[in-house]
PDB file of C-alpha atoms in Angstrom:
ATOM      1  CA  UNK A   1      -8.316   0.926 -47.813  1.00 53.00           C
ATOM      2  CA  UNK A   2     -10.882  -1.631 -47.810  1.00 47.00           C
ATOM      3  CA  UNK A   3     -13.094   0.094 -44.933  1.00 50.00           C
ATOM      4  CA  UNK A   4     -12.721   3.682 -46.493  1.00 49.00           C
ATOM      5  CA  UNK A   5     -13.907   2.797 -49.586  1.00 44.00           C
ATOM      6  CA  UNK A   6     -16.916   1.205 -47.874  1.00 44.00           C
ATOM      7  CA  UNK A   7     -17.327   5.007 -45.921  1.00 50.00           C
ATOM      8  CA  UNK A   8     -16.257   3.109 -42.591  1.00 54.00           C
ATOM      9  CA  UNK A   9     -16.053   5.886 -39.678  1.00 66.00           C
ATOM     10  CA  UNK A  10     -12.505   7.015 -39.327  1.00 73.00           C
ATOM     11  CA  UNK A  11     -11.717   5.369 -35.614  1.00 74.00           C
ATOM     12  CA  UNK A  12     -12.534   2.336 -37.191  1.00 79.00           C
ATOM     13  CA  UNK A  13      -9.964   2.594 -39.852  1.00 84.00           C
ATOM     14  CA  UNK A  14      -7.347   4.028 -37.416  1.00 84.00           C
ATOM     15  CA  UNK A  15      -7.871   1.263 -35.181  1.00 86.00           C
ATOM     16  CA  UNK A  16      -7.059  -1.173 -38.548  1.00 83.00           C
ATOM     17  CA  UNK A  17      -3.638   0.925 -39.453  1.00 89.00           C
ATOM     18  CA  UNK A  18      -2.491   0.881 -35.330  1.00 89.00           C
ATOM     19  CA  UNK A  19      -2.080  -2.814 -35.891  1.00 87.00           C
ATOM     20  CA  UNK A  20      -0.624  -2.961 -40.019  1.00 87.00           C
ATOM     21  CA  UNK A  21       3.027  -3.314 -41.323  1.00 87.00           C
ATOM     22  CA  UNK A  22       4.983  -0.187 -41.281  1.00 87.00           C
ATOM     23  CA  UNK A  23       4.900   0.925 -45.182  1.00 86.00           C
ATOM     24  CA  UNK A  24       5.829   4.117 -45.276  1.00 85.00           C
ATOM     25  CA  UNK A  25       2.352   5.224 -47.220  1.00 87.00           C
ATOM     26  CA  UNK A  26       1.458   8.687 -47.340  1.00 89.00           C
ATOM     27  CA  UNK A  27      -2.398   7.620 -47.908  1.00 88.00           C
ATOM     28  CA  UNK A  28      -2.216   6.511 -44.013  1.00 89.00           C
ATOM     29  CA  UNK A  29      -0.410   9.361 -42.673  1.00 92.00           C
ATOM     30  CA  UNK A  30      -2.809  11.324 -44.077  1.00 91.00           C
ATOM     31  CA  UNK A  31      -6.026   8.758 -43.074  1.00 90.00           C
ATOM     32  CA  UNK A  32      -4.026   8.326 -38.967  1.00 93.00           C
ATOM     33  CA  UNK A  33      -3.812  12.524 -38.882  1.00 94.00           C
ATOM     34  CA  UNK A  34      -7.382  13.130 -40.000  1.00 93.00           C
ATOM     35  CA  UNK A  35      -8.598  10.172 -37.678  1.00 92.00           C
ATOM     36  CA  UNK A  36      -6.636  12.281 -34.783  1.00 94.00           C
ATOM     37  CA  UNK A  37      -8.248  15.589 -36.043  1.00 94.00           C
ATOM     38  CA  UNK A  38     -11.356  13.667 -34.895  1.00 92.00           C
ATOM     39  CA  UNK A  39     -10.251  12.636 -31.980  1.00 93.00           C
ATOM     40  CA  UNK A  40      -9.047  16.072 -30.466  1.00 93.00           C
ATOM     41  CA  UNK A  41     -13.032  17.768 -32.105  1.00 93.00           C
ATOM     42  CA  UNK A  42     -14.303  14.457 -30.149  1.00 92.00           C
ATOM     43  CA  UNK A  43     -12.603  15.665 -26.663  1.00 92.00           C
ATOM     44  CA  UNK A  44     -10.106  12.153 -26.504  1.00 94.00           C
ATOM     45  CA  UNK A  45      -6.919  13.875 -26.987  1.00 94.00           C
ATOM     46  CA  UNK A  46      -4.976  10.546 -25.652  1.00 95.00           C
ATOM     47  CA  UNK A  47      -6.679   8.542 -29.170  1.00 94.00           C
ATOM     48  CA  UNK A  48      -5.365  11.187 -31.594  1.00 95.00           C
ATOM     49  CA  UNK A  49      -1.731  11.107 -29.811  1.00 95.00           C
ATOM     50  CA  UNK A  50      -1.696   7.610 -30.195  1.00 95.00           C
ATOM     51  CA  UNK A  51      -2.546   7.694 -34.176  1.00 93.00           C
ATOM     52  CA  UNK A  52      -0.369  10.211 -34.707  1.00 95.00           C
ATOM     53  CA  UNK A  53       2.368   8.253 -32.911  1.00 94.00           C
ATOM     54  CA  UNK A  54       1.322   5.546 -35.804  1.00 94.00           C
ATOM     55  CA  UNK A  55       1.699   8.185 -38.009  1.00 94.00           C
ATOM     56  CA  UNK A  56       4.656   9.588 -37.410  1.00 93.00           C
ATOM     57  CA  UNK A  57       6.535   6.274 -37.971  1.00 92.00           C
ATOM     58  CA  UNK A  58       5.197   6.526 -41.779  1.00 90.00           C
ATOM     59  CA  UNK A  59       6.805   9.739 -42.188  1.00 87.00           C
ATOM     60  CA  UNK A  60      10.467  10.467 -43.434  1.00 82.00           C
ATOM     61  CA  UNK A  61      12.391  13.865 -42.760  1.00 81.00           C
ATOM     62  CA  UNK A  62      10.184  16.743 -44.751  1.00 84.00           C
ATOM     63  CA  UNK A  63       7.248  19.319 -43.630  1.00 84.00           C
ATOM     64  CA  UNK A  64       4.669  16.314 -43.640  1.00 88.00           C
ATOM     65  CA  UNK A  65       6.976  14.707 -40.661  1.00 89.00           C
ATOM     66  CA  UNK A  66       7.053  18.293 -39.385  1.00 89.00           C
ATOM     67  CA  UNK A  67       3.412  18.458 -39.742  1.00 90.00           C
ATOM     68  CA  UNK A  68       2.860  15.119 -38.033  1.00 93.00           C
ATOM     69  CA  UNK A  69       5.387  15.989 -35.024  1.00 92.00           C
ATOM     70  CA  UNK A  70       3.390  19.553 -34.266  1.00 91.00           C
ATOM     71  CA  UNK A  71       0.038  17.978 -34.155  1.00 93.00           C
ATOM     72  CA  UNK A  72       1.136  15.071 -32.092  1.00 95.00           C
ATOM     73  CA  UNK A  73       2.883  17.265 -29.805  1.00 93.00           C
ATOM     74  CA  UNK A  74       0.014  19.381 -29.103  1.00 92.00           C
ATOM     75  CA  UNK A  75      -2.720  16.280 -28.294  1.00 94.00           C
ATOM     76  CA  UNK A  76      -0.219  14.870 -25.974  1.00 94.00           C
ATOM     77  CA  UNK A  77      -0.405  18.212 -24.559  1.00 90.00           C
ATOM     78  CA  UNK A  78      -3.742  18.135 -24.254  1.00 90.00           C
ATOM     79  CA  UNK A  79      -3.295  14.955 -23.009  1.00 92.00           C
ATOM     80  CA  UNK A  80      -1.378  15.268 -20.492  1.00 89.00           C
ATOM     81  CA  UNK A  81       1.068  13.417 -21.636  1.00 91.00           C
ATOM     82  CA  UNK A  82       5.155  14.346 -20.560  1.00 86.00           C
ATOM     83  CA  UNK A  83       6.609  13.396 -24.107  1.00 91.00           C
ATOM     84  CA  UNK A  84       4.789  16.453 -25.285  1.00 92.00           C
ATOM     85  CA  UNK A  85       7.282  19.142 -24.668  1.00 92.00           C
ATOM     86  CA  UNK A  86      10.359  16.754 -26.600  1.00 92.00           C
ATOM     87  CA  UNK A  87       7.556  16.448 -29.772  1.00 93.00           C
ATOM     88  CA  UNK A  88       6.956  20.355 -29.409  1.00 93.00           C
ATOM     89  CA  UNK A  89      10.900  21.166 -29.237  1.00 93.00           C
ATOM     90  CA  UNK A  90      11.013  18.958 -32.368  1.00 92.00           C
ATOM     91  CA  UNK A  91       9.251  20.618 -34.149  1.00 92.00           C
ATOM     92  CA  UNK A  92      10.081  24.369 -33.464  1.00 92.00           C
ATOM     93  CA  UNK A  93      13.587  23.081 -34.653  1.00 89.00           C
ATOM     94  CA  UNK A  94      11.970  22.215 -37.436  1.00 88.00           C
ATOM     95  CA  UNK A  95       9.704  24.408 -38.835  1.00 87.00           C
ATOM     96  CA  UNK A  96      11.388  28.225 -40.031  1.00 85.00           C
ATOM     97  CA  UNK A  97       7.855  29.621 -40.647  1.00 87.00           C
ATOM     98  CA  UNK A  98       8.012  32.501 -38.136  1.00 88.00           C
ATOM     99  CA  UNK A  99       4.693  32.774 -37.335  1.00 89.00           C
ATOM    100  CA  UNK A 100       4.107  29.131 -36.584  1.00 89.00           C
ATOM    101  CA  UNK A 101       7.333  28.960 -35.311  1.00 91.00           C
ATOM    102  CA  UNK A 102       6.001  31.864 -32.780  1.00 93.00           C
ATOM    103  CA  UNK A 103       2.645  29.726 -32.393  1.00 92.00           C
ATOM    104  CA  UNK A 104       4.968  26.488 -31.110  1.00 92.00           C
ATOM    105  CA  UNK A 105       6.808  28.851 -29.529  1.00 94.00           C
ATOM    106  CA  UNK A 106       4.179  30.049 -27.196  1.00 94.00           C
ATOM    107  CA  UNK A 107       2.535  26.473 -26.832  1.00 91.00           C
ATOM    108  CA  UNK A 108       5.661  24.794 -25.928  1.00 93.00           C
ATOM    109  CA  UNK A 109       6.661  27.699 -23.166  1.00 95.00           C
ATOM    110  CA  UNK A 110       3.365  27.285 -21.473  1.00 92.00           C
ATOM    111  CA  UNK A 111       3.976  23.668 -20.790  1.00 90.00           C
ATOM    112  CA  UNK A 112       7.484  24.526 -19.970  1.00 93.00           C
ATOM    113  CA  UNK A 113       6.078  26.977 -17.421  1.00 93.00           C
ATOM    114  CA  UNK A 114       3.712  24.301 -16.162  1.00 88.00           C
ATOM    115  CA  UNK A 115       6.469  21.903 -15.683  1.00 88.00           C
ATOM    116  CA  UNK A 116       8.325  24.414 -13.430  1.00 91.00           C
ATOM    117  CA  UNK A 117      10.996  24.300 -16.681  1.00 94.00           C
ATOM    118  CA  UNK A 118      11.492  28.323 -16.223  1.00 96.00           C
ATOM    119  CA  UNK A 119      14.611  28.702 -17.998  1.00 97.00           C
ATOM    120  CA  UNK A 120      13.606  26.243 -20.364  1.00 96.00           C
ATOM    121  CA  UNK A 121      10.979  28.539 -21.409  1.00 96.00           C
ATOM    122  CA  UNK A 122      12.553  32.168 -21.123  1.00 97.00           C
ATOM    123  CA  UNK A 123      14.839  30.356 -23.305  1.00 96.00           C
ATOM    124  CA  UNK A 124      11.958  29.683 -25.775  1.00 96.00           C
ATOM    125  CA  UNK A 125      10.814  32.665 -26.107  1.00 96.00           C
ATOM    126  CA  UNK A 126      13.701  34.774 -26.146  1.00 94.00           C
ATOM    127  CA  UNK A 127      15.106  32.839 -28.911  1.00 92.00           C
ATOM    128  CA  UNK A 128      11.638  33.513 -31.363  1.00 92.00           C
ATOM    129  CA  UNK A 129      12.124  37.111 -30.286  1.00 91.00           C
ATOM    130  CA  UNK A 130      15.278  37.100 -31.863  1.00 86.00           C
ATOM    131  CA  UNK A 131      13.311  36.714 -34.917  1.00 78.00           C
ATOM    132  CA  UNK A 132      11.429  39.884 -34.840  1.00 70.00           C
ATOM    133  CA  UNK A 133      12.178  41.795 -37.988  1.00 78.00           C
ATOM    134  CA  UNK A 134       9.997  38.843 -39.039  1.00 76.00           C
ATOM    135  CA  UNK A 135       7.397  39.239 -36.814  1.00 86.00           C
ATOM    136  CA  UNK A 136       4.101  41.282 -36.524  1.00 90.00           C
ATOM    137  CA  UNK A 137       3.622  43.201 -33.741  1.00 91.00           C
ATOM    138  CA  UNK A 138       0.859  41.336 -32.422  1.00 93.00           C
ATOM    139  CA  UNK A 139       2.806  38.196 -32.312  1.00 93.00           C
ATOM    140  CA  UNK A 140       5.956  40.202 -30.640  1.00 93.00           C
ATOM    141  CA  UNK A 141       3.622  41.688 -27.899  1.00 94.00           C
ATOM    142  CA  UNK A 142       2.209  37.756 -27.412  1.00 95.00           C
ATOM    143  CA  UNK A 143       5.576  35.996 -26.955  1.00 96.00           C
ATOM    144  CA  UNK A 144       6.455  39.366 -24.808  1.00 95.00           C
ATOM    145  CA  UNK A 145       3.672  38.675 -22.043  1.00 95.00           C
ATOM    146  CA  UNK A 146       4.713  34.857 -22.189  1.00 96.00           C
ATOM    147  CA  UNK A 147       8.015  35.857 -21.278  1.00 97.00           C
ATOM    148  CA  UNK A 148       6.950  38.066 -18.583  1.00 96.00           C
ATOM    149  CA  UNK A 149       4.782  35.359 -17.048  1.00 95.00           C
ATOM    150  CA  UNK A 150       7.265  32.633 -17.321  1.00 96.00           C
ATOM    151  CA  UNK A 151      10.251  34.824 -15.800  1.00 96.00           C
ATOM    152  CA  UNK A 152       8.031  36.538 -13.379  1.00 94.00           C
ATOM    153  CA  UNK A 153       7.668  33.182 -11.402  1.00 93.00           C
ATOM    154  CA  UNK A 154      11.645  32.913 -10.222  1.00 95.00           C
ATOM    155  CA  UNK A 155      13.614  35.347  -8.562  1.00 94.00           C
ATOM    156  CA  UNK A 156      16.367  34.832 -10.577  1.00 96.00           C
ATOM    157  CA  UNK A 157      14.479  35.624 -14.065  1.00 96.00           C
ATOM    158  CA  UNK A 158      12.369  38.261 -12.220  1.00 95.00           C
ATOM    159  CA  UNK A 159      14.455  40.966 -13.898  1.00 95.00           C
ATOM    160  CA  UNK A 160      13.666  39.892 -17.305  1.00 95.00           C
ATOM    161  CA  UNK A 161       9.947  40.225 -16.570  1.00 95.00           C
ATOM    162  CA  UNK A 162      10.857  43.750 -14.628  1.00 93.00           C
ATOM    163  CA  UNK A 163      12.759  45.389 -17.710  1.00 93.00           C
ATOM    164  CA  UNK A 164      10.023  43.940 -20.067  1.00 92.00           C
ATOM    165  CA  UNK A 165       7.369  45.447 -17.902  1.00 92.00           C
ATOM    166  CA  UNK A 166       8.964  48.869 -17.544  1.00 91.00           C
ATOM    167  CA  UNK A 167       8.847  49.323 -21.719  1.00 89.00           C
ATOM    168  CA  UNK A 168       5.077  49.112 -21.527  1.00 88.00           C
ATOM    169  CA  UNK A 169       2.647  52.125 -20.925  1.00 86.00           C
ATOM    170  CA  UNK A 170      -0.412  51.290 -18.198  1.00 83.00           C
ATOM    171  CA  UNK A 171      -2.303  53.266 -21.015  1.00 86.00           C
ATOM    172  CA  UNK A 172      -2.791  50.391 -23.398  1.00 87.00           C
ATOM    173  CA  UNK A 173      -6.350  49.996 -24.503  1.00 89.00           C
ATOM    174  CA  UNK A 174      -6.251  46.440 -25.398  1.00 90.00           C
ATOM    175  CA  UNK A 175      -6.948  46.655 -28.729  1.00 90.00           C
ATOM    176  CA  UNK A 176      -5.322  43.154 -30.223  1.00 92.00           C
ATOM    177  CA  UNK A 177      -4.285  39.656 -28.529  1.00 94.00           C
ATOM    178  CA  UNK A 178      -0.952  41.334 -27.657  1.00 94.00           C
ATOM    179  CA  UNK A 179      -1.623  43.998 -26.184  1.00 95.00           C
ATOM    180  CA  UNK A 180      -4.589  42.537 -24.044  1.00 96.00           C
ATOM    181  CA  UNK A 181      -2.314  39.421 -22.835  1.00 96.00           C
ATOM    182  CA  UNK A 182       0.528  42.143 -21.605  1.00 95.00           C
ATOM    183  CA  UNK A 183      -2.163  44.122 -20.234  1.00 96.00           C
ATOM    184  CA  UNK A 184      -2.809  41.088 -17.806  1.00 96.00           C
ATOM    185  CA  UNK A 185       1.091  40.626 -16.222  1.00 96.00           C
ATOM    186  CA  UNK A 186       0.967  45.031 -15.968  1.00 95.00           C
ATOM    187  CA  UNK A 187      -2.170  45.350 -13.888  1.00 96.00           C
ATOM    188  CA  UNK A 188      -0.860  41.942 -11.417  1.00 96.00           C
ATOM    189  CA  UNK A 189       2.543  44.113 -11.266  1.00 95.00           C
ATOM    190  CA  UNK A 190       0.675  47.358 -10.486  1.00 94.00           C
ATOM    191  CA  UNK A 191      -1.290  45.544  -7.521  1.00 95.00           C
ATOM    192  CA  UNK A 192       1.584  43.988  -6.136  1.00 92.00           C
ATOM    193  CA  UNK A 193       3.519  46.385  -6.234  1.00 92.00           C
ATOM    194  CA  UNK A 194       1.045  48.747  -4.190  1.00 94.00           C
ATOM    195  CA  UNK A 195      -0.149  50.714  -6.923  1.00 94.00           C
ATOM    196  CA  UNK A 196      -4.025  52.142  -5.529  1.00 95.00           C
ATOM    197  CA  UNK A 197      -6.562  48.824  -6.069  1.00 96.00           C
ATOM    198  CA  UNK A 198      -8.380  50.339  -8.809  1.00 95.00           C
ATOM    199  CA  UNK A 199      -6.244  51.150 -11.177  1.00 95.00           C
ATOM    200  CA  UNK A 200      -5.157  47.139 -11.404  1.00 95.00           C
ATOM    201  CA  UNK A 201      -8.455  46.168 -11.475  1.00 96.00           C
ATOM    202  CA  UNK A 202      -9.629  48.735 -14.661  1.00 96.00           C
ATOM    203  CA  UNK A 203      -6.421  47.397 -16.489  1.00 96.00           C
ATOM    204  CA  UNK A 204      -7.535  43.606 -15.683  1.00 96.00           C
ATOM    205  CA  UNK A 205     -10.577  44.463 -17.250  1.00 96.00           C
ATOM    206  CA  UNK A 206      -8.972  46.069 -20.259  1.00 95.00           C
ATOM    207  CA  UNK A 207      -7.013  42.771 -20.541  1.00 96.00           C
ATOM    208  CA  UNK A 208     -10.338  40.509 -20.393  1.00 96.00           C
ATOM    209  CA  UNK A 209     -12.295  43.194 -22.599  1.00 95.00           C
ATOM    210  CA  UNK A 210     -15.456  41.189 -22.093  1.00 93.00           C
ATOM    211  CA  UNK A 211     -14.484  37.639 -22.757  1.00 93.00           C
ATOM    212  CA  UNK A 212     -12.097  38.618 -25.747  1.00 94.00           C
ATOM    213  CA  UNK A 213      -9.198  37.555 -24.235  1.00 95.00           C
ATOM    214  CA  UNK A 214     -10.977  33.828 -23.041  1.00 94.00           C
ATOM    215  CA  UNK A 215     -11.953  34.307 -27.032  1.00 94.00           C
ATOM    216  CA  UNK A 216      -8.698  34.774 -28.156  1.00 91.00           C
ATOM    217  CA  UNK A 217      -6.336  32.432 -26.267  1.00 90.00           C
ATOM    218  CA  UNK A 218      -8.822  29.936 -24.856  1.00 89.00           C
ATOM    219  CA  UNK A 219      -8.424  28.648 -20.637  1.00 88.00           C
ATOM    220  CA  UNK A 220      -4.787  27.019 -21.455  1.00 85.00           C
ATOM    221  CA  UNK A 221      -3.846  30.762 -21.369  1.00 91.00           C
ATOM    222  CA  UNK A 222      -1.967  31.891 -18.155  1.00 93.00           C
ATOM    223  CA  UNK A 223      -2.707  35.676 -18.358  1.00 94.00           C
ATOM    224  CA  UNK A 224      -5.987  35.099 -18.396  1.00 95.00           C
ATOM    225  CA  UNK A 225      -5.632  33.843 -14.962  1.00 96.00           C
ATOM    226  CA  UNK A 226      -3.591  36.246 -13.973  1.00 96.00           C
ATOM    227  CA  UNK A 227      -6.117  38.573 -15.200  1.00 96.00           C
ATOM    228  CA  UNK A 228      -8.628  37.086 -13.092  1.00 96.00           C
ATOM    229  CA  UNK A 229      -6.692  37.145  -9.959  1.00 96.00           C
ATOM    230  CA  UNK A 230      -5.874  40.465  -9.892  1.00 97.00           C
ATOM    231  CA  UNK A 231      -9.284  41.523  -9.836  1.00 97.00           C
ATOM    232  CA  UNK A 232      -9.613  39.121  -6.964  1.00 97.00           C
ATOM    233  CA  UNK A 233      -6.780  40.722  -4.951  1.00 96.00           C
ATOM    234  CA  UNK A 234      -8.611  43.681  -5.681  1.00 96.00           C
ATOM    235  CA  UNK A 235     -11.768  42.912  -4.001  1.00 96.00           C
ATOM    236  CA  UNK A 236     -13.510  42.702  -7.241  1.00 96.00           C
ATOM    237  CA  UNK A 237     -14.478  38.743  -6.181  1.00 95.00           C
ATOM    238  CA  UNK A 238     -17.822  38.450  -7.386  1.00 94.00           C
ATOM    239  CA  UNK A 239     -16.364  40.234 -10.929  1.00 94.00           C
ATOM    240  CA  UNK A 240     -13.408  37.110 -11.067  1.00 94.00           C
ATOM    241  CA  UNK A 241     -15.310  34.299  -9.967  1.00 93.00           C
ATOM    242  CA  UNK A 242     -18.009  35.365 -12.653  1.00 92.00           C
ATOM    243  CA  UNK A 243     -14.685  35.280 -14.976  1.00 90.00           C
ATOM    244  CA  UNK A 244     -13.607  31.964 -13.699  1.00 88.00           C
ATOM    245  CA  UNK A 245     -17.093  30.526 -14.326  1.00 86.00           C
ATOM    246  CA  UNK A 246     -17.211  31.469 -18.099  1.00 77.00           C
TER     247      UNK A 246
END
């Protein structure tokens, strides 16, 4: 408390409370979390996960812990780190929000998807969709194309993507974060499934609507890949590396 009140910079506060007594003191939960809010805005995701490790010990059961357990989930994410995933799954089962609940949702199936943890991740998503009376459309159509790209990867789960897939029109302009993220996983079905070159590539584009989709979801999203390559397997390279470049 010392070194705040004297306006020291927040790393060198954090590093003080790494090393202190465990006290259970809200003031340094909140101090360790906004040192880690620096951390991620400074590029070091692996400092912030460690202060909000610190952090987290502070915290009883409540939405601050919650709080704490989302944020450190998502450096160590960005971190690299393999604990990620079990702080993520923490804290979907412990937030009832539903639209942050669909935000962990997502996160925590991408890295699930990374890890090759398939079913682990259809069964992420499936169980927010359950939740969709409480849902917006945008967010339904977003966990939708998640599910389509996670079950789309295993021939066993295949089907789930197919039936999803087969619901959607080829006609959808794109017009929200939904719509331009399913738009992605239809036009890499039409092309592999022989559907005529440019028709995939027109809907890829729809998808990417001039960097709105990079915009929207940032590079951690998969259909924006997907996106990308299917206007490379439609000879449209110098369009997707340009894509790839951005």
């Amino acid at each position: 408390r010392i070194l705040a009140a004297e306006a020291e910079p927040l790393g060198q506060i954090a590093a003080h409370l790494l090393t202190a007594p465990v006290q259970a003191d809200p003031w340094v939960v909140e101090t360790l979390r906004a040192a880690a809010a620096e951390a991620v805005r400074q590029g070091t995701p692996a400092a912030a996960a460690e202060r909000l490790r610190r952090a987290l010990e502070e915290t009883g059961p409540g939405a601050v812990r919650d709080g704490v357990l989302t944020e450190l989930g998502l450096a160590e994410l960005q971190a690299g780190e393999a604990s990620a995933m079990e702080h993520l799954e923490a804290a979907l089962d412990a937030v009832e929000e539903p639209e942050r609940r669909a935000e962990l949702a997502i996160r925590l199936a991408r890295a699930q998807t990374i890890a090759g943890r398939l079913h682990a991740a259809v069964h992420t998503l499936r169980r927010e969709l359950e939740r969709v009376p409480a849902l917006d459309q945008d967010t339904t159509l977003r966990l939708d194309a998640e599910l389509v790209n996670a079950s789309r990867l295993d021939t066993e789960l295949w089907p789930i993507a197919r039936e999803r897939l087969a619901l959607l029109s080829p006609d959808l302009r794109g017009e929200g974060r939904g719509e331009r993220l399913l738009l992605a996983q239809l036009a890499h079905a039409s092309v592999i499934r022989g559907r005529p070159a440019p028709i995939g590539a027109e809907m890829a584009r729809r998808s990417l609507a001039g960097g709105a989709l990079l915009a929207d979801e940032g590079c951690e999203s998969p259909s924006l890949y997907v996106a990308l390559w299917t206007l490379a397997l439609c000879d449209e390279h110098e369009e997707a590396h340009a894509g790839l470049s951005e």
